[in-house]
Coordinates of C-alpha atoms in Angstrom, one line a residue:
Chain A
X248 CA -90.8 -36.6 52.2
X249 CA -91.3 -36.3 55.9
X250 CA -89.7 -33.1 57.1
X251 CA -90.4 -33.8 60.8
X252 CA -88.8 -37.2 60.6
X253 CA -85.8 -35.8 58.7
X254 CA -85.3 -33.2 61.4
X255 CA -85.6 -35.7 64.2
X256 CA -83.0 -38.0 62.5
X257 CA -80.6 -35.1 62.0
X258 CA -81.1 -34.0 65.6
X259 CA -80.3 -37.5 66.9
X260 CA -77.3 -38.0 64.6
X261 CA -75.9 -34.6 65.3
X262 CA -76.0 -35.5 69.0
X263 CA -74.5 -38.9 68.5
X264 CA -73.4 -40.1 65.0
X265 CA -72.8 -43.6 66.3
X266 CA -76.5 -44.3 66.7
X267 CA -77.4 -47.3 64.5
X268 CA -80.4 -47.1 62.2
X269 CA -82.0 -49.8 64.3
X270 CA -81.7 -47.7 67.5
X271 CA -83.0 -44.6 65.8
X272 CA -85.9 -46.6 64.4
X273 CA -86.9 -47.7 67.8
X274 CA -86.5 -44.3 69.3
X275 CA -88.7 -42.7 66.7
X276 CA -91.1 -45.6 66.4
X277 CA -90.2 -46.2 62.7
X278 CA -88.9 -49.3 60.9
X279 CA -85.1 -49.5 60.3
X280 CA -85.8 -49.5 56.5
X281 CA -87.5 -46.1 56.7
X282 CA -84.6 -44.7 58.8
X283 CA -81.9 -46.1 56.5
X284 CA -83.6 -44.8 53.4
X285 CA -84.1 -41.4 54.9
X286 CA -80.5 -41.2 56.1
X287 CA -79.3 -42.2 52.6
X288 CA -81.5 -39.4 51.2
X289 CA -80.1 -36.9 53.6
X290 CA -76.6 -38.0 52.6
X291 CA -77.3 -37.8 48.9
X292 CA -78.9 -34.3 49.3
X293 CA -75.8 -33.3 51.2
X294 CA -77.9 -32.4 54.2
X295 CA -75.7 -34.7 56.2
X296 CA -72.2 -33.9 54.9
X297 CA -70.1 -36.3 57.0
X298 CA -69.9 -38.0 60.4
X299 CA -67.1 -37.0 62.7
X300 CA -66.1 -37.1 66.3
X301 CA -65.8 -34.1 68.6
X302 CA -62.2 -34.2 69.8
X303 CA -60.7 -32.3 72.6
X304 CA -57.3 -31.8 70.9
X305 CA -55.8 -30.3 74.1
X306 CA -55.8 -33.7 75.6
X307 CA -53.6 -35.1 72.8
X308 CA -49.9 -34.6 72.2
X309 CA -50.4 -32.5 69.0
X310 CA -48.8 -29.2 68.2
X311 CA -51.3 -27.1 66.6
X312 CA -52.7 -23.6 67.0
X313 CA -56.0 -22.3 65.9
X314 CA -56.6 -18.7 64.9
X315 CA -59.9 -17.0 64.3
X316 CA -59.4 -14.2 61.7
X317 CA -61.8 -11.3 61.0
X318 CA -61.5 -10.5 57.4
X319 CA -62.8 -7.4 55.7
X320 CA -63.3 -7.7 52.0
X321 CA -64.7 -5.6 49.1
X322 CA -67.8 -7.4 47.7
X323 CA -67.7 -8.0 44.0
X324 CA -70.4 -7.1 41.6
X325 CA -72.9 -10.0 41.0
X326 CA -71.1 -12.6 43.1
X327 CA -71.0 -10.5 46.3
X328 CA -68.9 -12.2 49.0
X329 CA -69.1 -15.7 47.5
X330 CA -66.2 -15.5 45.1
X331 CA -63.8 -14.3 47.7
X332 CA -65.1 -16.8 50.3
X333 CA -64.6 -19.6 47.8
X334 CA -61.0 -18.5 47.2
X335 CA -60.4 -18.5 51.0
X336 CA -62.0 -21.8 51.8
X337 CA -60.0 -23.8 49.3
X338 CA -56.9 -23.5 51.4
X339 CA -56.4 -26.6 53.4
X340 CA -55.3 -24.6 56.4
X341 CA -58.8 -23.0 56.5
X342 CA -61.2 -25.0 58.7
X343 CA -64.2 -22.7 58.5
X344 CA -65.4 -19.6 56.7
X345 CA -68.6 -17.7 57.6
X346 CA -70.1 -14.5 56.3
X347 CA -70.8 -12.2 59.3
X348 CA -72.8 -9.2 60.0
X349 CA -71.2 -6.3 61.9
X350 CA -67.7 -4.9 62.0
X351 CA -66.1 -7.3 59.5
X352 CA -67.3 -9.6 56.7
X353 CA -65.8 -13.1 56.8
X354 CA -64.8 -15.1 59.9
X355 CA -62.1 -17.5 59.0
X356 CA -60.7 -20.3 61.2
X357 CA -57.2 -21.4 60.4
X358 CA -55.3 -24.3 62.0
X359 CA -51.5 -24.5 61.7
X360 CA -48.6 -26.2 63.5
X361 CA -47.4 -23.1 65.3
X362 CA -47.9 -19.4 65.5
X363 CA -45.4 -18.7 62.8
X364 CA -47.1 -21.0 60.3
X365 CA -50.5 -19.3 60.9
X366 CA -49.0 -15.8 60.7
X367 CA -47.3 -16.7 57.5
X368 CA -50.5 -18.0 56.0
X369 CA -52.3 -14.8 57.0
X370 CA -49.7 -12.4 55.8
X371 CA -48.7 -14.2 52.6
X372 CA -51.9 -15.9 51.5
X373 CA -54.9 -14.3 53.1
X374 CA -54.0 -10.6 53.3
X375 CA -52.7 -10.5 49.8
X376 CA -55.8 -11.8 48.2
X377 CA -57.4 -9.3 45.9
X378 CA -60.4 -7.5 47.5
X379 CA -59.2 -8.4 51.1
X380 CA -58.9 -5.0 52.7
X381 CA -57.9 -6.0 56.3
X382 CA -57.4 -8.9 58.6
X383 CA -57.4 -9.2 62.4
X384 CA -56.0 -12.4 63.8
X385 CA -57.1 -13.9 67.2
X386 CA -55.3 -16.9 68.5
X387 CA -57.5 -19.4 70.3
X388 CA -56.2 -20.2 73.7
X389 CA -58.6 -22.7 75.1
X390 CA -61.9 -24.2 74.1
X391 CA -64.5 -24.4 76.8
X392 CA -67.5 -25.4 74.7
X393 CA -68.0 -26.0 71.1
X394 CA -71.1 -27.0 69.1
X395 CA -73.0 -27.6 72.3
X396 CA -70.3 -29.8 73.9
X397 CA -68.7 -28.7 77.1
X398 CA -65.1 -29.7 77.0
X399 CA -64.3 -29.9 80.7
X400 CA -67.6 -31.2 81.7
X401 CA -67.6 -32.6 85.2
X402 CA -71.3 -33.6 85.1
X403 CA -71.2 -37.3 86.1
X404 CA -73.8 -39.6 87.6
X405 CA -74.7 -38.0 90.9
X406 CA -77.9 -39.8 91.5
X407 CA -78.4 -42.6 94.0
X408 CA -78.4 -46.0 92.4
X409 CA -81.9 -46.8 93.4
X410 CA -84.6 -44.4 94.4
X411 CA -88.4 -44.8 94.8
Chain B
X63 CA -88.0 -54.1 131.2
X64 CA -89.2 -52.7 127.9
X65 CA -86.5 -52.2 125.3
X66 CA -86.1 -48.8 123.7
X67 CA -87.6 -50.2 120.6
X68 CA -90.8 -51.3 122.4
X69 CA -91.3 -47.8 123.7
X70 CA -91.4 -46.3 120.2
X71 CA -94.8 -45.3 118.7
X72 CA -96.5 -48.5 117.7
X73 CA -97.7 -46.8 114.5
X74 CA -94.1 -46.3 113.4
X75 CA -92.9 -49.6 114.7
X76 CA -95.5 -51.4 112.6
X77 CA -94.7 -49.4 109.4
X78 CA -93.2 -51.9 107.0
X79 CA -89.7 -50.9 106.1
X80 CA -89.2 -49.8 102.5
X81 CA -88.7 -52.7 100.2
X82 CA -86.3 -50.8 98.2
X83 CA -83.8 -50.4 101.0
X84 CA -82.3 -53.9 101.0
X85 CA -81.9 -53.8 97.3
X86 CA -80.3 -50.5 97.4
X87 CA -77.7 -51.8 99.9
X88 CA -77.0 -54.7 97.7
X89 CA -76.6 -52.6 94.5
X90 CA -74.4 -50.0 96.2
X91 CA -71.7 -52.6 97.0
X92 CA -71.3 -53.6 93.4
X93 CA -69.1 -52.2 90.6
X94 CA -70.0 -51.6 87.0
X95 CA -73.7 -51.6 87.7
X96 CA -76.0 -50.0 85.1
X97 CA -78.9 -48.7 87.1
X98 CA -82.4 -48.6 85.7
X99 CA -83.6 -48.2 89.3
X100 CA -83.4 -44.4 89.6
X101 CA -86.7 -42.6 90.1
X102 CA -85.5 -39.2 88.9
X103 CA -84.5 -37.4 85.7
X104 CA -80.9 -37.9 84.4
X105 CA -80.7 -34.3 83.5
X106 CA -79.0 -31.8 85.7
X107 CA -81.3 -28.8 86.5
X108 CA -81.2 -26.4 83.6
X109 CA -78.5 -23.8 84.1
X110 CA -80.7 -20.8 84.0
X111 CA -82.6 -22.2 87.0
X112 CA -79.4 -22.9 88.9
X113 CA -78.1 -19.4 88.0
X114 CA -81.3 -17.8 89.3
X115 CA -80.8 -19.6 92.6
X116 CA -77.2 -18.3 92.8
X117 CA -78.4 -14.8 92.0
X118 CA -81.0 -15.0 94.7
X119 CA -78.2 -15.9 97.2
X120 CA -76.1 -13.0 96.0
X121 CA -79.2 -10.8 96.5
X122 CA -79.4 -12.1 100.1
X123 CA -82.7 -14.0 99.8
X124 CA -81.9 -16.1 102.7
X125 CA -84.9 -15.4 104.9
X126 CA -88.1 -17.2 105.6
X127 CA -90.8 -16.7 103.0
X128 CA -94.5 -16.5 103.9
X129 CA -95.7 -19.9 105.1
X130 CA -97.7 -20.4 102.0
X131 CA -94.7 -19.7 99.8
X132 CA -93.5 -16.7 97.8
X133 CA -96.7 -14.9 96.6
X134 CA -95.2 -14.5 93.1
X135 CA -94.5 -18.3 93.1
X136 CA -98.1 -19.1 94.1
X137 CA -99.2 -16.8 91.2
X138 CA -97.0 -18.6 88.7
X139 CA -98.2 -22.0 90.0
X140 CA -101.8 -20.9 89.6
X141 CA -101.1 -19.6 86.1
X142 CA -99.3 -22.9 85.2
X143 CA -102.3 -25.0 86.4
X144 CA -104.7 -23.3 84.0
X145 CA -103.1 -25.4 81.2
X146 CA -105.0 -28.3 82.7
X147 CA -108.2 -26.3 83.0
X148 CA -107.7 -25.7 86.7
X149 CA -108.3 -22.3 88.3
X150 CA -107.1 -21.6 91.8
X151 CA -106.8 -18.4 93.8
X152 CA -103.1 -18.0 94.4
X153 CA -103.6 -16.3 97.7
X154 CA -105.8 -18.9 99.3
X155 CA -105.8 -22.1 97.3
X156 CA -102.1 -22.8 96.6
X157 CA -99.5 -24.0 99.1
X158 CA -95.8 -24.4 98.3
X159 CA -94.3 -27.4 100.1
X160 CA -91.1 -29.2 100.6
X161 CA -91.5 -31.5 97.6
X162 CA -94.7 -33.2 96.5
X163 CA -94.0 -35.6 99.3
X164 CA -94.8 -33.1 102.0
X165 CA -98.0 -32.1 100.2
X166 CA -99.1 -35.7 100.2
X167 CA -98.5 -36.0 103.9
X168 CA -100.2 -32.7 104.7
X169 CA -103.2 -33.6 102.6
X170 CA -103.7 -36.9 104.2
X171 CA -103.2 -35.5 107.7
X172 CA -105.7 -32.7 107.0
X173 CA -108.3 -35.0 105.6
X174 CA -108.4 -38.2 107.6
X175 CA -109.3 -39.2 111.1
X176 CA -108.3 -42.4 112.8
X177 CA -110.4 -45.2 111.5
X178 CA -111.1 -43.6 108.1
X179 CA -110.2 -45.6 105.1
X180 CA -107.8 -44.4 102.5
X181 CA -108.1 -46.1 99.1
X182 CA -104.9 -46.5 97.2
X183 CA -104.6 -48.1 93.7
X184 CA -101.6 -50.3 93.6
X185 CA -98.9 -50.8 92.3
X186 CA -98.0 -47.2 93.1
X187 CA -95.3 -44.9 94.6
X188 CA -94.3 -46.1 98.0
X189 CA -95.2 -43.1 100.2
X190 CA -99.0 -42.9 100.2
X191 CA -99.6 -46.0 102.4
X192 CA -97.2 -45.0 105.2
X193 CA -98.4 -41.4 105.1
X194 CA -102.0 -42.6 105.5
X195 CA -101.0 -45.0 108.3
X196 CA -99.1 -42.2 110.1
X197 CA -102.3 -40.1 109.8
X198 CA -104.1 -42.9 111.6
X199 CA -106.1 -44.1 108.7
X200 CA -106.6 -47.7 107.5
X201 CA -105.4 -48.4 104.0
X202 CA -107.4 -50.3 101.4
X203 CA -105.4 -51.2 98.4
X204 CA -107.1 -51.3 95.0
X205 CA -105.3 -53.7 92.7
X206 CA -104.8 -52.6 89.1
X207 CA -103.8 -55.0 86.3
X208 CA -101.6 -55.0 83.2
X209 CA -104.6 -56.2 81.2
X210 CA -106.2 -52.8 81.9
X211 CA -103.0 -50.9 81.4
X212 CA -102.8 -50.6 85.2
X213 CA -105.6 -48.1 85.2
X214 CA -108.1 -47.9 88.0
X215 CA -111.6 -48.9 87.0
X216 CA -114.7 -47.5 88.5
X217 CA -115.8 -51.0 89.2
X218 CA -112.8 -51.8 91.3
X219 CA -113.2 -48.6 93.3
X220 CA -116.9 -49.2 93.8
X221 CA -116.4 -52.6 95.2
X222 CA -113.8 -51.4 97.7
X223 CA -115.9 -48.7 99.2
X224 CA -117.3 -49.0 102.8
X225 CA -119.0 -46.5 105.0
X226 CA -115.5 -45.6 106.4
X227 CA -114.0 -44.8 103.0
X228 CA -112.8 -41.2 103.0
X229 CA -110.0 -40.4 100.6
X230 CA -108.9 -41.9 97.3
X231 CA -105.2 -41.3 96.4
X232 CA -104.5 -41.2 92.7
X233 CA -101.1 -41.2 91.1
X234 CA -101.4 -40.8 87.3
X235 CA -99.2 -40.8 85.2
X236 CA -98.2 -43.6 87.5
X237 CA -94.9 -44.5 89.1
X238 CA -94.0 -47.4 88.6
X239 CA -96.4 -48.5 85.8
X240 CA -96.4 -45.5 83.5
X241 CA -100.2 -45.8 83.3
X242 CA -102.2 -42.8 82.4
X243 CA -105.9 -42.2 83.0
X244 CA -107.8 -40.7 80.1
X245 CA -110.7 -38.3 80.6
X246 CA -113.3 -41.0 80.3
X247 CA -111.5 -43.2 82.9
X248 CA -111.4 -40.2 85.3
X249 CA -115.0 -39.4 84.6
X250 CA -116.1 -42.9 85.6
X251 CA -113.9 -42.6 88.8
X252 CA -115.4 -39.2 89.5
X253 CA -118.9 -40.5 89.3
X254 CA -118.1 -43.0 92.1
X255 CA -116.3 -40.5 94.2
X256 CA -119.2 -38.0 94.0
X257 CA -121.8 -40.7 94.7
X258 CA -119.9 -41.7 97.9
X259 CA -118.8 -38.2 98.9
X260 CA -115.1 -39.1 98.9
X261 CA -112.1 -36.8 98.8
X262 CA -109.3 -37.2 96.2
X263 CA -105.6 -36.6 96.7
X264 CA -104.3 -36.5 93.2
X265 CA -100.5 -36.7 92.8
X266 CA -99.8 -35.3 89.4
X267 CA -96.1 -34.9 89.7
X268 CA -95.6 -36.6 86.3
X269 CA -98.2 -34.5 84.5
X270 CA -95.7 -33.1 82.1
X271 CA -94.3 -36.5 81.2
X272 CA -97.1 -37.9 79.0
X273 CA -96.5 -39.2 75.5
X274 CA -99.0 -38.8 72.8
X275 CA -101.8 -37.4 75.0
X276 CA -102.2 -34.4 77.2
X277 CA -102.5 -35.0 81.0
X278 CA -106.0 -34.7 82.4
X279 CA -106.5 -33.7 86.0
X280 CA -109.4 -35.3 87.9
X281 CA -109.9 -31.9 89.5
X282 CA -110.9 -30.6 86.1
X283 CA -113.9 -32.9 86.0
X284 CA -117.2 -31.1 87.0
X285 CA -117.9 -31.4 90.7
X286 CA -114.4 -32.6 91.6
X287 CA -112.5 -29.4 92.2
X288 CA -114.2 -28.9 95.6
X289 CA -113.1 -32.4 96.8
X290 CA -109.7 -32.7 95.3
X291 CA -106.2 -31.8 96.4
X292 CA -103.9 -31.6 93.4
X293 CA -100.3 -32.4 94.3
X294 CA -97.4 -31.6 92.0
X295 CA -94.0 -30.0 92.0
X296 CA -90.9 -29.1 90.1
X297 CA -89.0 -32.4 90.5
X298 CA -89.8 -34.4 87.4
X299 CA -90.8 -31.8 84.8
X300 CA -87.9 -29.5 85.4
X301 CA -85.3 -32.0 86.6
X302 CA -85.3 -30.4 90.1
X303 CA -85.6 -33.3 92.5
X304 CA -83.0 -32.1 95.0
X305 CA -84.5 -28.7 95.3
X306 CA -87.6 -30.1 97.1
X307 CA -90.2 -27.7 95.8
X308 CA -93.7 -29.1 95.5
X309 CA -97.1 -27.7 95.9
X310 CA -100.7 -28.4 96.6
X311 CA -103.7 -26.8 95.0
X312 CA -107.3 -27.2 96.3
X313 CA -110.3 -25.7 97.9
X314 CA -109.5 -23.0 100.4
X315 CA -110.6 -24.9 103.6
X316 CA -108.4 -27.9 102.8
X317 CA -105.4 -25.8 101.8
X318 CA -105.8 -23.7 105.0
X319 CA -105.9 -26.9 107.1
X320 CA -102.7 -28.1 105.3
X321 CA -101.2 -24.7 105.7
X322 CA -101.8 -24.9 109.5
X323 CA -99.8 -28.2 109.7
X324 CA -97.1 -26.8 107.4
X325 CA -96.6 -23.6 109.4
X326 CA -96.1 -25.5 112.6
X327 CA -93.9 -28.3 111.2
X328 CA -92.0 -26.8 108.2
X329 CA -92.5 -23.1 108.4
X330 CA -91.8 -22.6 104.7
X331 CA -90.0 -24.3 101.8
X332 CA -86.4 -23.1 101.3
X333 CA -86.4 -19.6 100.0
X334 CA -83.7 -19.9 97.4
X335 CA -85.2 -23.1 96.0
X336 CA -88.5 -21.2 95.6
X337 CA -86.7 -18.5 93.7
X338 CA -85.3 -21.2 91.4
X339 CA -88.8 -22.7 90.9
X340 CA -90.0 -19.3 90.0
X341 CA -87.4 -19.1 87.2
X342 CA -88.2 -22.6 86.0
X343 CA -91.9 -21.9 85.8
X344 CA -91.4 -18.5 84.0
X345 CA -88.7 -19.5 81.6
X346 CA -88.2 -23.3 81.6
X347 CA -90.8 -24.6 79.2
X348 CA -88.6 -25.0 76.2
X349 CA -86.0 -27.0 78.1
X350 CA -88.7 -29.0 79.8
X351 CA -90.2 -29.9 76.4
X352 CA -86.9 -31.0 75.1
X353 CA -86.4 -33.3 78.1
X354 CA -89.8 -34.8 77.6
X355 CA -89.1 -35.5 73.9
X356 CA -85.8 -37.1 74.9
X357 CA -87.6 -39.4 77.4
X358 CA -90.1 -40.3 74.8
X359 CA -87.4 -41.5 72.4
X360 CA -85.8 -43.6 75.1
X361 CA -89.2 -44.9 76.2
X362 CA -89.8 -46.3 72.7
X363 CA -86.3 -47.8 72.7
X364 CA -86.6 -49.6 76.0
X365 CA -90.2 -50.8 75.4
X366 CA -89.2 -52.3 72.0
X367 CA -86.1 -53.8 73.5
X368 CA -87.9 -55.4 76.5
X369 CA -90.6 -56.9 74.3
X370 CA -88.0 -58.4 72.0
X371 CA -86.2 -60.0 74.9
X372 CA -89.4 -61.8 75.7
X373 CA -90.4 -59.6 78.7
X374 CA -93.8 -58.3 77.6
X375 CA -94.1 -54.7 78.3
X376 CA -97.4 -52.7 78.0
X377 CA -96.9 -49.2 76.6
X378 CA -96.2 -46.8 79.4
X379 CA -97.9 -43.6 78.4
X380 CA -96.4 -41.4 81.1
X381 CA -93.6 -40.9 83.7
X382 CA -90.2 -42.4 82.8
X383 CA -90.7 -46.1 83.7
X384 CA -91.2 -49.3 81.8
X385 CA -92.9 -52.0 83.8
X386 CA -92.2 -55.3 82.0
X387 CA -93.9 -58.6 82.9
X388 CA -91.1 -60.9 84.0
X389 CA -93.4 -63.9 84.7
X390 CA -92.3 -65.7 81.6
X391 CA -88.9 -66.3 83.3
X392 CA -90.6 -68.2 86.2
X393 CA -88.8 -65.9 88.7
X394 CA -90.4 -63.7 91.3
X395 CA -89.8 -60.0 91.0
X396 CA -87.2 -60.1 93.8
X397 CA -85.5 -63.1 92.4
X398 CA -85.4 -61.6 89.0
X399 CA -84.1 -58.2 90.2
X400 CA -81.5 -59.8 92.6
X401 CA -80.2 -62.3 90.0
X402 CA -80.1 -59.7 87.2
X403 CA -78.1 -57.5 89.5
X404 CA -75.6 -60.2 90.7
X405 CA -75.3 -62.0 87.3
X406 CA -75.3 -59.1 84.8
X407 CA -74.9 -55.9 86.9
X408 CA -78.2 -54.3 85.9
X409 CA -80.3 -52.8 88.7
X410 CA -84.1 -52.7 88.3
X411 CA -86.6 -52.4 91.1
X412 CA -88.8 -55.4 91.9
X413 CA -92.4 -54.6 91.2
X414 CA -93.7 -56.0 94.5
X415 CA -92.2 -53.1 96.5
X416 CA -94.9 -50.9 94.9
X417 CA -97.7 -53.2 96.2
X418 CA -98.7 -56.8 95.7
X419 CA -100.1 -56.6 92.2
X420 CA -96.6 -55.4 91.2
X421 CA -95.4 -59.0 91.8
X422 CA -94.3 -60.5 88.4
X423 CA -93.1 -57.1 87.1
X424 CA -90.0 -55.0 87.5
X425 CA -89.6 -51.2 87.1
X426 CA -87.0 -50.1 84.6
X427 CA -86.4 -46.3 84.6
X428 CA -85.4 -45.1 81.1
X429 CA -84.2 -41.8 82.5
X430 CA -80.7 -42.8 81.5
X431 CA -78.5 -42.5 78.4
X432 CA -79.3 -44.3 75.2
X433 CA -75.9 -46.1 75.4
X434 CA -76.6 -47.4 78.9
X435 CA -80.2 -48.4 78.0
X436 CA -78.8 -50.4 75.1
X437 CA -76.1 -52.0 77.1
X438 CA -78.7 -52.8 79.9
X439 CA -80.9 -54.4 77.3
X440 CA -78.0 -56.5 76.0
X441 CA -77.3 -57.7 79.5
X442 CA -80.9 -58.4 80.2
X443 CA -81.2 -60.4 77.0
X444 CA -78.2 -62.5 78.1
X445 CA -79.7 -63.0 81.5
X446 CA -83.1 -64.2 80.1
X447 CA -81.4 -66.4 77.5
X448 CA -79.3 -68.0 80.2
X449 CA -82.4 -68.6 82.2
X450 CA -84.0 -70.4 79.3
X451 CA -81.1 -72.8 79.2
X452 CA -81.2 -73.3 82.9
X453 CA -84.9 -73.2 83.7
X454 CA -86.0 -72.4 87.2
X455 CA -87.6 -75.4 88.9

């Protein structure tokens, strides 16, 4: 197993999931077969979980609000934070869950149709879970950059068309 | 009565106009053109560098700097050059210039007298010849060939030397061919240079952009330091073309002579751009290396694509240009470039503008996005296939 190659493939696909195995093969100086096999391997091993587009939802006529919730929990014997995290991430409304260092334990991202829906989820579902000791809900107002992508990027082609 | 034009300096009047100009005008009028004709990075200067410049403005660094450049920048440049085995005294042997271009001009003006011969391997970047002519020198072009990977051979150099030969201009990694000179190649050239007591102006602006091998500077070859001016700058490695910060490194007497011209004509390179360069040299290596890796991937993509189309392309080992052979199409470089532009909306630069041996080739810059490279390759394939059905007579 070639770790360097796997890393390079993931790097390229993370940047642009639409790259074909043929293109990747050329860019890395490998054969398409090698690339296809490695990608299949990465998928089977769940290194690559899925392919998706980075969407700026603000530009679409959708009603949705996103909240980032700081959750404090009591870790449980033997399973630590995992059991409670698992309980939280199974809700469809929950888009991401991460264990944090610092002032709180889990950072939970929730998406709902409106403020009320998210509040209801927090107060009825999240805050009432056993071992959850407190929540602090922050509503997301605007995304400037996410996962390395600048949303209002104005960087276009500024170079002259032909230069020596 | 003499016209105004007749009264201009004959040296300037006789300078050939840039071959790129006409083509640029043509391309600029067209819509939906994919340009592979751009000789600069497609990255914007890294933010930390731009931010350092803004901070310098906030701090009021708007004055002249010493003629030679900011002392701390000279120190950073000297430190940087040690990676190629070069040691220079930052207070006497480094000069910060307005782009590598100024350094080339200064070096040639400092070194040549009217009637001296300047030897220039071609195809190459378009400025050396005019700068040599403006300095009053005669230019002797040394053809390089695809069969030798567009490297200069000691033999070709030896054969061109006359009692008037004074300066050899090297540009490796090369624009437009992407050729790189290995240590043995340079050693052979150095032997000839030493035997005939020549100077070398070595434009190493693409030194960071090599793929699979480390750049070797001819100044690092024993005996060459004392007769070589190394020219480089921030433009290509750090995506800083518009900042115009270059530099020259060489033995004190030559750098002092260049400094003399520089202080009367330029005074100093822009202060805030020098501050930005300082930031790039101190903290820009990771970003630079990422950009180089990205060029490398696109290099492989375009070279494989061009070869598949039937435009044989030697492996460019440096810079960010592919230089495919378009002779199988039966077209000249200019016909190829012009028809490709008009028929498929892809701009490349005809190889002959870089010197006669560039005829039969075109320069394709791969400093552009993967999507555009692939689309350009599709269009070029269509263009070449169409030619095959309608052969040129």
